[in-house]
Every structure is written in C-alpha cells, then in structure tokens.
Coordinates of C-alpha atoms in Angstrom, one line a residue:
M125 CA -27.8 -14.5 1.0
G126 CA -26.0 -13.0 4.2
L127 CA -23.0 -11.3 4.8
D128 CA -21.2 -14.1 6.8
S129 CA -20.8 -16.1 3.6
V130 CA -16.9 -15.9 2.9
A131 CA -17.0 -18.0 -0.2
Y132 CA -20.0 -16.5 -1.4
F133 CA -18.5 -14.8 -4.5
I134 CA -16.7 -16.6 -7.5
L135 CA -13.8 -15.3 -8.8
V136 CA -14.6 -14.0 -12.3
L137 CA -11.9 -13.5 -15.0
I138 CA -12.8 -10.9 -17.4
S139 CA -10.9 -8.3 -19.5
M140 CA -7.9 -9.5 -17.8
K141 CA -9.5 -8.6 -14.7
K142 CA -9.8 -11.2 -11.7
W143 CA -12.8 -10.4 -8.9
V144 CA -11.3 -11.7 -5.7
V145 CA -13.1 -11.7 -2.3
A146 CA -11.0 -10.3 0.3
A147 CA -11.6 -13.1 3.0
K148 CA -9.5 -11.9 5.9
R149 CA -11.1 -13.0 9.2
A150 CA -11.8 -11.4 12.4
D151 CA -14.7 -10.8 15.3
F152 CA -16.3 -8.2 13.2
A153 CA -19.2 -8.0 15.6
R154 CA -16.8 -7.2 18.5
I155 CA -15.2 -4.6 16.7
G156 CA -18.2 -2.9 15.7
E157 CA -19.7 -2.8 19.1
K158 CA -16.4 -1.5 20.6
F159 CA -16.0 1.3 17.9
N160 CA -19.7 1.9 17.4
I161 CA -19.2 0.9 13.7
D162 CA -21.5 -1.4 11.2
Q163 CA -19.8 -4.7 10.7
V164 CA -19.5 -4.0 7.1
V165 CA -17.1 -1.0 8.0
A166 CA -15.5 -3.2 10.4
R167 CA -14.5 -5.7 7.4
I168 CA -13.2 -3.0 5.4
I169 CA -11.0 -1.9 7.8
R170 CA -9.6 -5.5 8.3
N171 CA -9.1 -5.8 5.0
R172 CA -6.7 -2.8 5.1
D173 CA -4.6 -4.9 7.4
I174 CA -5.5 -3.0 10.2
I175 CA -6.0 -5.9 13.0
E176 CA -5.1 -4.7 16.3
Y177 CA -7.4 -2.5 18.5
D178 CA -4.9 0.3 19.0
D179 CA -4.5 0.6 15.2
I180 CA -7.9 0.3 14.1
D181 CA -8.8 3.4 16.8
E182 CA -6.0 5.2 15.4
Y183 CA -7.2 4.8 12.0
L184 CA -10.7 6.0 12.9
N185 CA -9.8 8.7 15.5
A186 CA -6.0 9.7 14.1
D187 CA -5.3 13.4 14.7
L188 CA -2.3 15.7 14.6
S189 CA -1.0 14.5 18.5
S190 CA -0.5 10.9 16.7
L191 CA 2.2 12.2 14.2
Y192 CA 5.9 11.3 15.0
D193 CA 8.3 13.7 16.6
P194 CA 10.3 15.1 13.3
T195 CA 13.6 14.8 15.5
L196 CA 13.8 11.0 15.2
M197 CA 14.9 11.8 11.8
A198 CA 18.7 11.2 11.2
D199 CA 20.5 14.4 10.8
M200 CA 17.5 16.7 12.0
F201 CA 19.8 18.4 14.5
I202 CA 22.4 19.2 12.2
A203 CA 20.0 20.5 9.6
I204 CA 18.5 22.9 12.6
D205 CA 22.0 24.2 13.7
I206 CA 22.6 24.8 10.4
I207 CA 19.9 26.9 9.5
K208 CA 19.9 28.8 12.7
E209 CA 23.4 30.2 12.5
K210 CA 22.8 31.1 8.6
I211 CA 19.8 33.1 9.7
S212 CA 21.3 34.7 12.4
D213 CA 24.3 35.6 10.0
N214 CA 22.1 36.7 7.7
K215 CA 23.5 34.6 5.1
K216 CA 21.8 33.8 1.7
I217 CA 19.8 30.4 1.5
R218 CA 18.5 29.0 -1.6
V219 CA 15.9 26.2 -1.8
I220 CA 16.1 23.8 -4.7
G221 CA 12.9 22.1 -5.4
D222 CA 11.8 20.2 -8.5
Y223 CA 9.1 20.6 -11.2
D224 CA 6.5 18.2 -10.1
I225 CA 3.4 19.2 -7.6
D226 CA 5.7 17.7 -4.8
G227 CA 8.4 19.7 -5.5
V228 CA 6.7 22.9 -5.9
C229 CA 4.8 22.3 -2.8
S230 CA 8.2 21.6 -0.8
S231 CA 9.4 24.8 -2.3
Y232 CA 6.6 26.7 -1.0
I233 CA 6.7 25.3 2.5
L234 CA 10.3 25.8 2.5
K235 CA 10.6 29.3 1.6
D236 CA 7.4 30.6 3.5
A237 CA 8.7 29.1 6.6
L238 CA 12.1 30.4 6.2
G239 CA 11.1 33.7 5.4
S240 CA 8.6 33.8 8.7
L241 CA 12.0 33.5 10.5
G242 CA 13.9 36.2 8.8
A243 CA 15.8 34.1 6.7
C244 CA 17.4 35.5 3.1
V245 CA 15.7 32.9 1.1
S246 CA 15.1 32.1 -2.5
V247 CA 14.1 29.4 -4.4
E248 CA 15.3 27.5 -7.7
I249 CA 13.1 25.3 -9.3
P250 CA 14.6 23.2 -12.4
H251 CA 13.5 23.9 -15.8
R252 CA 12.1 20.6 -17.0
I253 CA 13.8 20.9 -20.4
V254 CA 16.6 23.1 -19.7
D255 CA 17.8 21.8 -16.7
G256 CA 16.1 18.3 -16.2
Y257 CA 15.5 16.9 -12.9
G258 CA 16.7 18.3 -9.4
I259 CA 20.1 20.1 -8.4
N260 CA 22.6 20.0 -11.1
E261 CA 26.1 21.8 -11.6
S262 CA 24.9 24.7 -13.8
I263 CA 22.1 25.3 -10.6
V264 CA 24.6 25.1 -8.1
E265 CA 26.9 27.5 -10.4
R266 CA 24.1 30.0 -10.7
A267 CA 23.8 30.0 -6.7
R268 CA 27.5 30.6 -6.4
E269 CA 27.1 33.6 -8.4
D270 CA 24.1 34.9 -6.7
G271 CA 26.4 34.7 -3.4
V272 CA 24.4 31.9 -1.9
D273 CA 25.9 30.3 1.2
T274 CA 23.7 27.3 1.7
I275 CA 21.5 25.2 -0.4
I276 CA 18.7 23.2 0.9
T277 CA 17.3 20.9 -1.6
C278 CA 13.4 19.2 -1.6
D279 CA 12.3 16.4 -3.1
N280 CA 15.6 15.7 -4.9
G281 CA 19.4 15.4 -4.1
I282 CA 19.7 12.4 -3.0
A283 CA 21.4 11.0 -6.3
A284 CA 23.0 14.3 -7.0
F285 CA 26.6 13.5 -6.1
D286 CA 28.3 15.7 -8.9
A287 CA 26.0 18.5 -8.3
I288 CA 26.6 18.6 -4.3
R289 CA 30.4 17.7 -4.7
H290 CA 30.5 20.9 -6.6
A291 CA 28.5 23.0 -4.2
K292 CA 30.8 21.8 -1.4
Q293 CA 33.9 22.5 -3.4
S294 CA 32.2 25.8 -4.3
G295 CA 32.1 26.5 -0.3
M296 CA 28.4 26.2 0.0
D297 CA 26.9 24.3 3.1
V298 CA 24.1 21.9 1.6
I299 CA 21.3 20.3 3.5
V300 CA 19.5 17.7 1.5
T301 CA 15.7 17.1 2.3
D302 CA 14.4 14.0 -0.1
H303 CA 12.2 11.0 -0.2
H304 CA 13.3 9.1 -3.1
E305 CA 15.5 5.8 -2.9
I306 CA 18.9 5.8 -1.7
P307 CA 21.2 5.0 -4.6
Y308 CA 23.2 1.4 -3.8
D309 CA 25.6 -0.6 -5.6
L310 CA 25.3 -4.5 -5.4
D311 CA 28.3 -6.7 -4.3
E312 CA 29.8 -9.9 -5.5
A313 CA 26.8 -11.4 -2.9
G314 CA 24.3 -9.3 -4.3
N315 CA 24.1 -7.0 -0.9
K316 CA 23.3 -3.5 -1.3
R317 CA 26.0 -1.0 -0.5
F318 CA 24.4 2.6 -0.1
R319 CA 26.2 5.7 -1.4
F320 CA 25.5 9.0 0.1
V321 CA 25.9 12.4 -1.3
D322 CA 28.8 14.6 0.3
A323 CA 25.9 16.7 2.0
D324 CA 26.2 18.6 5.7
A325 CA 23.1 16.8 6.5
I326 CA 20.7 14.4 4.5
I327 CA 17.2 14.3 6.0
N328 CA 15.6 11.3 4.1
P329 CA 13.5 8.7 6.3
K330 CA 14.4 5.8 3.4
R331 CA 17.9 5.9 5.2
E332 CA 18.6 2.7 6.4
D333 CA 20.0 4.4 9.7
C334 CA 17.2 6.9 10.2
P335 CA 14.9 5.6 13.1
Y336 CA 12.3 7.9 12.0
P337 CA 9.1 4.8 11.8
F338 CA 7.2 5.9 9.0
K339 CA 8.8 5.7 5.8
G340 CA 6.6 6.5 2.7
L341 CA 6.4 10.2 3.1
C342 CA 6.7 12.7 0.4
G343 CA 9.2 15.5 -0.2
A344 CA 6.8 17.8 1.0
V345 CA 6.0 16.4 4.1
V346 CA 9.7 15.6 4.7
A347 CA 10.4 19.6 4.5
L348 CA 7.4 20.1 6.8
K349 CA 9.2 17.7 9.3
L350 CA 12.0 19.9 9.1
I351 CA 10.3 23.3 9.6
T352 CA 8.2 21.5 12.3
A353 CA 11.3 20.8 14.0
L354 CA 13.0 24.3 13.4
F355 CA 10.1 26.2 14.5
D356 CA 9.7 24.0 17.9
D357 CA 13.4 24.5 18.2
Y358 CA 13.1 28.6 18.1
K359 CA 9.6 28.4 20.5
E360 CA 11.7 26.4 23.0
E361 CA 14.4 29.4 23.4
D362 CA 12.0 32.0 23.1
P363 CA 8.3 31.3 23.7
V364 CA 7.0 34.6 23.8
G365 CA 8.8 35.9 21.1
Y366 CA 7.9 32.8 18.5
R367 CA 4.5 31.9 19.8
N368 CA 3.1 32.7 16.4
L369 CA 5.0 30.4 14.3
D370 CA 2.3 27.9 12.9
T371 CA 2.9 25.2 10.9
E372 CA -0.5 23.9 11.0
K373 CA -1.1 26.5 8.0
Y374 CA 1.2 24.1 5.8
L375 CA -0.8 20.8 6.2
E376 CA -3.1 21.9 3.3
I377 CA 0.0 22.1 0.9
A378 CA 1.7 18.7 2.7
A379 CA -1.6 16.9 1.7
I380 CA -2.1 18.2 -2.1
A381 CA 2.0 17.1 -2.4
T382 CA 0.8 13.5 -0.8
V383 CA -2.0 13.0 -2.8
G384 CA -0.4 14.5 -6.2
D385 CA 2.8 12.4 -5.7
V386 CA 0.6 9.4 -5.1
M387 CA 2.1 8.4 -1.6
E388 CA 0.3 5.4 0.0
L389 CA -2.4 7.0 2.4
K390 CA -1.6 4.8 5.1
G391 CA -0.2 5.7 8.7
E392 CA 1.1 9.5 8.9
N393 CA 0.1 10.2 5.4
R394 CA -3.5 9.4 6.2
T395 CA -3.5 11.7 8.9
I396 CA -1.8 14.3 7.2
V397 CA -4.3 14.5 4.2
K398 CA -7.2 14.1 6.6
E399 CA -6.3 17.1 8.3
G400 CA -5.1 18.9 5.3
L401 CA -8.2 18.6 3.7
K402 CA -10.3 19.9 6.6
R403 CA -8.0 22.9 6.2
L404 CA -8.2 23.1 2.5
N405 CA -11.9 23.1 2.5
H406 CA -11.4 26.5 4.6
T407 CA -8.4 27.7 2.9
K408 CA -6.8 31.3 3.4
N409 CA -4.3 30.6 0.8
V410 CA -5.5 33.1 -2.2
G411 CA -4.0 31.1 -4.9
L412 CA -5.7 27.9 -4.0
K413 CA -8.9 30.1 -3.6
A414 CA -8.7 31.1 -7.0
L415 CA -7.8 27.7 -8.6
I416 CA -10.7 25.8 -6.5
T417 CA -12.9 28.5 -7.6
K418 CA -11.8 28.1 -11.0
K419 CA -12.3 24.6 -11.3
K420 CA -15.9 25.2 -9.6
I421 CA -15.5 22.9 -6.5
R422 CA -17.4 23.3 -3.7
F423 CA -15.8 24.6 -0.6
G424 CA -16.6 22.1 2.4
E425 CA -16.9 18.9 -0.2
I426 CA -13.2 19.2 -1.4
K427 CA -11.9 15.4 -1.1
A428 CA -8.7 13.7 -2.0
Y429 CA -10.2 13.0 -5.0
H430 CA -10.1 16.7 -6.4
I431 CA -6.7 17.0 -5.4
G432 CA -5.5 13.8 -7.4
F433 CA -7.8 14.7 -10.9
V434 CA -8.7 18.4 -10.5
I435 CA -6.5 20.6 -8.5
G436 CA -3.1 18.5 -8.7
P437 CA -3.0 18.4 -12.7
C438 CA -3.3 22.0 -12.8
L439 CA -0.5 22.3 -10.7
N440 CA 1.5 19.9 -12.2
A441 CA 0.5 21.4 -15.8
S442 CA 2.7 24.5 -15.2
G443 CA 6.2 22.1 -14.7
R444 CA 5.2 20.2 -17.8
L445 CA 4.6 22.6 -20.5
D446 CA 5.9 25.5 -19.1
T447 CA 7.9 26.3 -15.7
A448 CA 6.7 25.1 -12.5
K449 CA 7.2 28.6 -11.2
R450 CA 4.1 29.6 -11.8
A451 CA 2.7 27.1 -9.8
L452 CA 4.6 28.3 -6.9
Q453 CA 3.4 31.8 -7.9
L454 CA 0.0 30.7 -7.6
L455 CA 0.8 29.5 -4.0
E456 CA 2.6 32.8 -2.8
Q457 CA -0.2 35.1 -4.6
T458 CA -1.7 37.4 -2.0
D459 CA -3.5 39.5 -4.9
E460 CA -7.0 38.0 -5.9
S461 CA -7.1 39.5 -9.4
K462 CA -3.4 38.4 -10.0
A463 CA -4.5 34.6 -8.4
A464 CA -7.1 34.4 -10.7
L465 CA -5.0 35.1 -13.9
I466 CA -2.6 32.4 -13.1
A467 CA -5.6 29.9 -12.3
D468 CA -6.7 30.3 -15.6
E469 CA -3.3 30.0 -17.3
L470 CA -2.3 27.0 -15.4
D471 CA -6.1 25.5 -16.1
S472 CA -5.5 26.5 -19.7
L473 CA -1.9 24.6 -19.7
N474 CA -3.8 21.6 -18.4
E475 CA -6.0 21.2 -21.0
Q476 CA -3.1 21.2 -23.5
R477 CA -1.7 18.7 -21.6
K478 CA -4.9 16.5 -21.7
E479 CA -4.6 16.8 -25.6
L480 CA -0.8 16.1 -25.8
T481 CA -1.2 13.1 -23.4
Q482 CA -4.4 11.5 -25.6
R483 CA -2.3 11.8 -28.7
G484 CA 0.6 9.9 -26.8
V485 CA -1.5 7.1 -25.5
D486 CA -3.2 6.6 -28.7
E487 CA -0.2 6.2 -31.0
A488 CA 1.6 4.0 -27.9
V489 CA -1.6 2.0 -28.1
G490 CA -1.2 1.5 -32.0
M491 CA 2.4 0.6 -31.5
I492 CA 1.9 -2.2 -28.9
E493 CA -1.0 -3.7 -30.7
N494 CA 0.4 -3.7 -33.9
G495 CA 4.0 -4.8 -33.5
E496 CA 6.7 -6.8 -31.3
L497 CA 5.9 -4.8 -28.0
K498 CA 2.6 -7.0 -27.6
N499 CA 4.6 -9.9 -26.4
D500 CA 7.0 -8.2 -24.3
R501 CA 6.6 -8.5 -20.3
V502 CA 8.3 -4.8 -19.9
L503 CA 6.8 -2.4 -22.2
V504 CA 9.5 0.2 -23.5
V505 CA 7.6 2.4 -25.6
Y506 CA 9.5 5.2 -27.8
L507 CA 7.8 8.2 -29.1
P508 CA 10.0 10.6 -30.3
W509 CA 8.1 13.6 -31.1
I510 CA 5.9 13.6 -27.5
H511 CA 6.6 16.4 -25.2
E512 CA 8.8 14.4 -22.6
S513 CA 6.6 16.1 -19.7
V514 CA 3.9 13.9 -20.3
A515 CA 5.6 10.5 -20.8
G516 CA 5.0 9.7 -17.1
I517 CA 1.2 10.4 -17.6
I518 CA 1.3 8.2 -20.8
A519 CA 3.3 5.4 -18.9
G520 CA 0.5 5.3 -16.2
R521 CA -2.3 5.0 -19.0
I522 CA -0.5 2.4 -20.6
R523 CA 0.2 0.6 -17.5
E524 CA -3.7 0.8 -16.9
K525 CA -4.7 -0.8 -20.1
Y526 CA -2.0 -3.6 -20.2
N527 CA -1.2 -4.1 -16.3
K528 CA 2.5 -4.5 -17.3
P529 CA 5.1 -2.2 -16.1
V530 CA 5.7 0.4 -19.0
F531 CA 8.4 3.1 -19.9
V532 CA 7.4 5.7 -21.9
L533 CA 10.5 7.5 -23.6
A534 CA 10.8 10.5 -25.9
D535 CA 13.4 12.7 -27.4
G536 CA 15.0 15.2 -25.1
E537 CA 17.3 18.3 -26.2
E538 CA 20.3 16.1 -25.9
C539 CA 19.1 12.5 -25.2
V540 CA 16.4 10.5 -24.7
K541 CA 14.1 10.9 -21.7
G542 CA 11.5 8.9 -20.1
S543 CA 9.2 7.7 -17.1
G544 CA 8.0 4.8 -16.1
R545 CA 5.1 3.2 -14.1
S546 CA 5.0 -0.3 -12.5
I547 CA 2.6 -3.1 -11.1
D548 CA 2.9 -4.5 -7.7
A549 CA 5.1 -7.3 -8.7
Y550 CA 8.0 -5.4 -10.4
S551 CA 9.9 -2.8 -8.6
M552 CA 10.7 -0.6 -10.9
Y553 CA 13.8 1.2 -9.6
D554 CA 15.6 -2.1 -8.1
E555 CA 15.4 -3.5 -11.8
M556 CA 16.9 -0.6 -13.5
C557 CA 19.7 -1.1 -11.0
K558 CA 20.4 -4.1 -12.5
V559 CA 21.0 -2.1 -15.9
E560 CA 22.3 1.1 -14.5
E561 CA 25.1 0.9 -16.9
L562 CA 22.8 2.2 -19.6
F563 CA 21.6 5.1 -18.3
L564 CA 23.1 8.3 -18.2
K565 CA 20.8 9.4 -15.0
F566 CA 17.9 7.5 -13.4
G567 CA 15.9 7.6 -10.2
G568 CA 12.5 6.9 -8.3
H569 CA 10.5 4.4 -6.3
P570 CA 9.7 0.5 -7.0
M571 CA 6.2 2.0 -8.9
A572 CA 7.5 4.8 -10.9
A573 CA 10.8 6.2 -12.1
G574 CA 12.7 8.7 -14.3
L575 CA 15.7 8.5 -16.8
S576 CA 17.8 9.9 -19.4
I577 CA 19.3 7.3 -22.0
K578 CA 21.4 7.5 -25.2
K579 CA 19.4 7.2 -28.3
D580 CA 21.8 4.2 -29.5
D581 CA 20.8 2.5 -26.1
V582 CA 17.1 2.4 -26.2
D583 CA 16.6 -0.9 -28.1
T584 CA 19.2 -2.6 -25.6
L585 CA 17.2 -1.2 -22.7
R586 CA 14.0 -3.0 -23.7
R587 CA 16.0 -6.2 -24.7
R588 CA 17.9 -6.2 -21.1
L589 CA 14.9 -5.4 -18.9
N590 CA 12.7 -8.4 -20.8
E591 CA 15.6 -10.6 -20.6
L592 CA 16.0 -10.2 -16.8
C593 CA 11.9 -9.9 -16.0
E594 CA 10.9 -12.6 -13.8
L595 CA 7.3 -11.7 -13.9
T596 CA 4.7 -14.4 -14.7
E597 CA 1.2 -14.1 -16.7
D598 CA -0.4 -14.3 -13.4
D599 CA 1.1 -10.8 -12.7
F600 CA -0.4 -9.3 -15.4
V601 CA -3.7 -10.3 -14.7
E602 CA -5.1 -7.3 -12.6
K603 CA -7.1 -8.4 -9.4
V604 CA -10.0 -6.3 -8.4
I605 CA -10.3 -6.9 -4.6
I606 CA -14.0 -7.2 -3.2
D607 CA -14.1 -5.8 0.1
V608 CA -17.9 -7.3 1.1
P609 CA -20.4 -9.4 -1.0
M610 CA -23.3 -6.9 0.0
P611 CA -27.3 -7.6 -1.0
F612 CA -28.9 -4.3 -2.4
S613 CA -31.0 -4.6 0.9
Y614 CA -28.6 -4.0 3.3
I615 CA -27.5 -0.4 2.4
T616 CA -28.9 2.2 4.2
E617 CA -28.1 5.8 4.5
D618 CA -26.4 5.4 7.7
L619 CA -24.0 2.8 6.5
I620 CA -23.3 5.3 3.4
N621 CA -22.5 7.8 6.1
Q622 CA -20.4 5.4 7.8
F623 CA -18.0 5.1 4.8
S624 CA -16.9 8.6 5.6
L625 CA -14.7 7.2 8.6
L626 CA -12.9 5.5 6.2
E627 CA -11.4 8.5 4.0
P628 CA -9.6 10.0 2.5
F629 CA -9.5 7.3 -0.4
G630 CA -6.5 7.0 -2.4
N631 CA -3.1 4.9 -2.9
G632 CA -2.9 2.6 -0.1
N633 CA -6.5 3.2 1.2
P634 CA -8.9 2.3 -1.7
K635 CA -12.5 3.2 -1.9
P636 CA -14.4 0.0 -0.6
V637 CA -15.5 -2.3 -3.6
F638 CA -19.0 -4.2 -2.8
A639 CA -20.7 -6.6 -5.0
Q640 CA -23.9 -8.7 -5.9
K641 CA -24.4 -11.9 -8.1
D642 CA -27.8 -12.9 -9.4
V643 CA -28.8 -9.2 -10.6
S644 CA -31.3 -7.9 -12.8
I645 CA -31.5 -5.4 -15.2
R646 CA -35.1 -3.8 -15.1
F647 CA -34.1 -0.9 -16.6
A648 CA -31.2 0.8 -19.0
K649 CA -31.0 3.9 -20.7
L650 CA -27.7 5.6 -22.2
V651 CA -28.0 9.7 -21.1
G652 CA -26.3 12.7 -21.5
E653 CA -25.2 14.9 -24.6
R654 CA -22.5 12.2 -25.9
K655 CA -24.4 9.0 -24.2
N656 CA -21.5 8.2 -22.0
V657 CA -23.7 7.7 -18.9
L658 CA -25.8 4.9 -18.2
K659 CA -28.6 5.0 -16.0
L660 CA -30.1 1.6 -14.3
K661 CA -32.6 -0.2 -12.3
L662 CA -31.4 -3.1 -10.8
A663 CA -32.8 -6.0 -8.6
D664 CA -30.9 -8.3 -6.3
Q665 CA -31.8 -12.0 -6.1
N666 CA -34.2 -11.4 -3.2
G667 CA -36.4 -8.9 -5.7
F668 CA -34.8 -5.3 -3.9
A669 CA -34.8 -2.9 -6.6
I670 CA -32.3 0.4 -6.7
D671 CA -31.3 2.9 -8.7
A672 CA -28.0 2.7 -10.4
V673 CA -25.3 4.7 -12.6
Y674 CA -22.4 3.9 -14.9
F675 CA -19.5 6.1 -15.9
G676 CA -17.3 3.7 -17.4
D677 CA -16.3 2.1 -20.8
M678 CA -19.3 1.9 -22.7
D679 CA -17.8 -0.4 -25.3
H680 CA -17.4 -2.7 -22.4
I681 CA -21.4 -2.7 -21.5
R682 CA -22.0 -3.4 -25.4
S683 CA -19.8 -6.3 -25.3
Q684 CA -21.7 -7.7 -22.2
L685 CA -25.4 -6.5 -22.7
G686 CA -25.2 -6.2 -27.0
D687 CA -25.1 -3.4 -28.9
D688 CA -28.8 -2.3 -28.6
F689 CA -29.2 -3.3 -25.0
E690 CA -31.7 -0.1 -24.5
N691 CA -34.3 -1.8 -26.8
N692 CA -33.5 -5.5 -26.2
K693 CA -35.9 -6.9 -24.4
M694 CA -33.7 -10.0 -23.6
I695 CA -31.5 -8.1 -21.2
Q696 CA -34.2 -8.4 -18.6
S697 CA -33.7 -12.0 -18.7
K698 CA -29.9 -11.9 -18.1
K699 CA -28.2 -11.9 -14.9
I700 CA -25.1 -10.1 -14.0
S701 CA -22.6 -9.8 -11.3
A702 CA -21.9 -6.3 -10.5
L703 CA -19.7 -4.3 -8.5
Y704 CA -20.7 -1.2 -7.1
F705 CA -20.3 1.5 -4.3
P706 CA -23.3 3.0 -2.9
D707 CA -23.4 6.7 -2.2
I708 CA -26.3 9.7 -1.6
N709 CA -28.0 11.2 -4.9
E710 CA -29.5 14.4 -4.2
Y711 CA -31.7 16.0 -6.7
N712 CA -34.1 18.9 -6.2
G713 CA -33.3 18.4 -2.4
I714 CA -34.8 14.7 -2.7
R715 CA -31.8 12.2 -1.3
S716 CA -32.1 9.1 -2.4
I717 CA -29.6 5.8 -2.4
Q718 CA -27.7 5.1 -5.9
L719 CA -25.2 2.5 -6.9
R720 CA -22.0 3.9 -8.7
I721 CA -21.3 0.6 -11.2
L722 CA -17.8 0.3 -11.2
D723 CA -18.2 -3.1 -13.5
I724 CA -20.5 -5.7 -14.7
N725 CA -20.3 -9.1 -16.0
V726 CA -23.1 -11.3 -17.6
Q727 CA -23.5 -14.6 -15.7
K728 CA -23.7 -17.8 -17.9
G729 CA -26.0 -20.3 -17.7

C-alpha cells in the first residue's frame, strides 16, 4: 500500500478514541524537493497547518533573528522609561511573581537582569496557601513597609484590581507583565468590554490594542521581552559601557517556562524552546546542572519531554508543597554543593507530590464512576482533603481519562479553591465568566483556570456549568490524528533522523503519529520487573518484520489480545491496526530501528 492513498485508513472508535487520518493536501513531492526533506516529513509539516513556503522555511530554519521586536508590545516604552528612572534614582524595585514554574522563571529573569543593570531589586513570590495566586493587598503592604517604590508583576497582575489600586494609593508605580486573559464584562448585546487594572504600564500581548503579532507567550517570555527591550535601550545609549548585557542566557529559562506552562509550540514559542534547549544542553546555570544531574538526564540529549515531565515537575513541586522560593534559590545558586542539596529537596518534594496526586486521582475516579457525576458534561469534583496544590494535576489526569472539562476543588484555609483543565471544544475561562458571580476569585485560559469559591456554592457551580454547557457527545470522543499511514518497509534511519527537524515536540506541535493496518504479531512478551513493558515482533501486510515496544496500559492490551496472550498461539492469527512512532534503539553499540507502539486495535473479520 503506497503513501499516496489518503483514504487508506478506516476511522476506528475504541475506548472513546477515534483514529482519524489527516487528509490535508499539498504538492508533497515539490515541498520535499525544495526543502530537501522526505515527502513524509512534508506531509507532517502540512498537517501542522504550515502551508506557505516562507512559513515552511521558518518552521525548519527559524532562529533568534526571526523573533519579533519586543517594542511592538503596548506600553513597552512606558515601562522602559519608568525602570530606567528608578535604577538611576536607586529606588527599590520589587518583582512579584507566582508560585508555579512560569512565575518562578519570570521572577528569576527580571531579578537577575535588573540586578545586572545595578537596580536595587528584590523578589516576592506568594505562598500558595498563605497568599493565594499572584499579587494581593497584604503583599503590597509588605512592599510599602519595606520602602519599595516600584512593583513589577510577572505571570500575574492582569486581574489584581484591588491590590494594584492599593499600591497606587500607597504612592508606588506599578508595571504589570502578564500573559493571562484580560478580564471583561459582557454588555447587553453579549459584547466583551475589557477591564484594565490601574497600573502605569500593562505589558500583555493579549491586549486587544497590543500590536505584537504573537499572542501565545508565557509569562517568562513576556518578562524576557521587557528585559530585551530594556537592554537594547541601554546599549543604544552606551554601546561600549553596556556591551556585555546578554539576554540569550535567559533563553533556557524561557524555554523551561514555555514548556512547563504548556504553551503551544508554534511560532515564536517553538523558536524560543528550540534555541533554549540548545543552551540548556550546555547550561552554565549551577542550579539547573545540579537538578539535571540529580535526575540522571544526559547533557546533549535534553529535549522538551525532559522539561515537561522531569525538570519542570521538580521546579513546580516546591510551589505546590513548600515555597516556590526554593525553586528560585536553585536557579540563583552559584555554589555546587548547595545547589545539589536544593535539587535533592525538590526531587523529594516531587515524589511526595506524585503520591498525593495518585491518591486524589483514585478517589476522583471512584466518585465519578460510582455517583451522579458520571453523567455530567462538565465534571466538578470536590475532594475536601486533598492539598489544593495538586488539584490542577488531578484535574488534568481526569480530563485525560474522560475527555471532559474538569474542575477539581479542595478545602483552602478560608474557602474552597480549585483548578480546571479543559478540552478543545470548551473555553473554560469564557464559560466561567458566565457564572462569575459565584467566584470569590478566578482567572485563566481557554484550556485551564484557577478559582476560589464559597463551600456553599460548590453544588451551584456544578449545576450552573452543566446547565450552560453546549458540548455534544461527539466533543467527548478523543480524536487521535494519524499523520501518515505508513508501511514498515518505508522506515529508514535517514527518515527517522529527519524527524529531528520537526522538534521540539509538545502542545501545538505534537510528535508525529503513524499507522499501519493488517499487521501480524509474530512475537509478544512482557518484560521488566513489574511486567509493564511489552516487547513485540510485528510484520506488515507485505511481510516486512520489525521490532516494537509498548509502554502503555497493559489492561488495554489484555482487552485486545486476551489475558494469556504471551502463551496464546491464537494471537498470531489475529490482525491488528497499530499506531506507532519509529525511533532508533541502541544497545551494546548496535543500532536498530524500533517502533514505539502508541495503541493497537484488533481487527475484526
């Protein structure tokens, strides 16, 4: 079966997942020839909705020169003038961040960069339990008592009306740098009327009046844009005196924040992560070195995956279970032995976080399966006992299981607090705005949100969200997009090497998915101490055999192949459809092509 057959693969509905072939058309041969890439790679790029040749060239070859001018952001020049004046007058500047990975990275970038300019700068990161999210009046009051003249927020502040009003009334200047949605009211016609805090400068690409071309930046990159514009301004005034100012050293931090905050890896974000990973693999940051070493990640092989699933969770863990200042201290550390101790602490906290998360997931699933929640289109799960810091992670796991919007709520010190995770068809922030009178505080994105609510209003929230929900059953079926139906015989080491041109993979730029039907299983064996890895020998319909490995849900495999599939000769007579990604397995110096199996489905008939 050739690669040109668009209708080659039949839609498969299994475990509430629909396998769908991407059928986007283009002249793949011409694209491949022009950019010296395989037609399969050309297809994958087209499937990412990258169509024009200039856009393909940027996708394949973008570097720092392709990043947008930071002065395109609204209020950027105002912020620069304020900061330069405060540095010149030796006024106290306080950076106020947030307790998650984006907030910590934003805080580090601003503090380190302003410090390099000689600013009298300090950082305050709210405590999740004591302070809650972002800047508040008590944090402002502490700043006033410390003689702070100017506040710069990062990764927060866009909705902090009371706190920023208090800061202004206390005689402070305020610069907001943020990336969250701008709060709004709906008029009688349903039109949005945006509300802005009373800050001296508001730098947020999501402002409707902001001409900056790319809106999907994380908070740390918004902070980096401010620092880049500020450094450029100093260099323009005195090229010799400020020639050592360097923003590139912050790219690895910005990359960590971008991946850790699950931003879409498109446009500037993908370029920043791509360039940041180059530097992270040779980082000079003592704290990051210690954490990478602790987690036994090989330098030179660090990918976006390691940020999202290894490094990022450790940096996030301190803000969840202790104080995010520990993560900030790691980034700032210059002593190797002290950095190693902090890395150990963060790793230990992350292990605790994993245990709490699993307990919460298990209880949430039990509540859904054994109660009324299972029939809800929007899941509002109230788990009073859980640590509020893991509510978002639990919500994400539940969203993955049921493919529904999920809010997980927990008892805070004074009210119920929670986090939400959504699906593509449901804009969580917009839906929350429809019931904003129920919240004490809320904010977020279409795909995620945070909230505070009175305990008595929890049931009302569940009822109202479901009454207003317009999702259909089809929205709850997870769609797995197949990039290319590809026979095993087409796979070569050169093709696999070309896949690196598509990296970094992540949200918005997923790892390619390939498929083949009419596959025979010639060998299957569970390996590993816990028998949680499946080794396979597969053959496609042309008889081309290849090694494969599966690390997924073994209960799903047994549901497909039978409980005793290892010893059951009958599986050799079965035909399966397989989703896979090819890679290179290297063992004892021998390299061989191996498939990473993503899912299988036994074909009927």
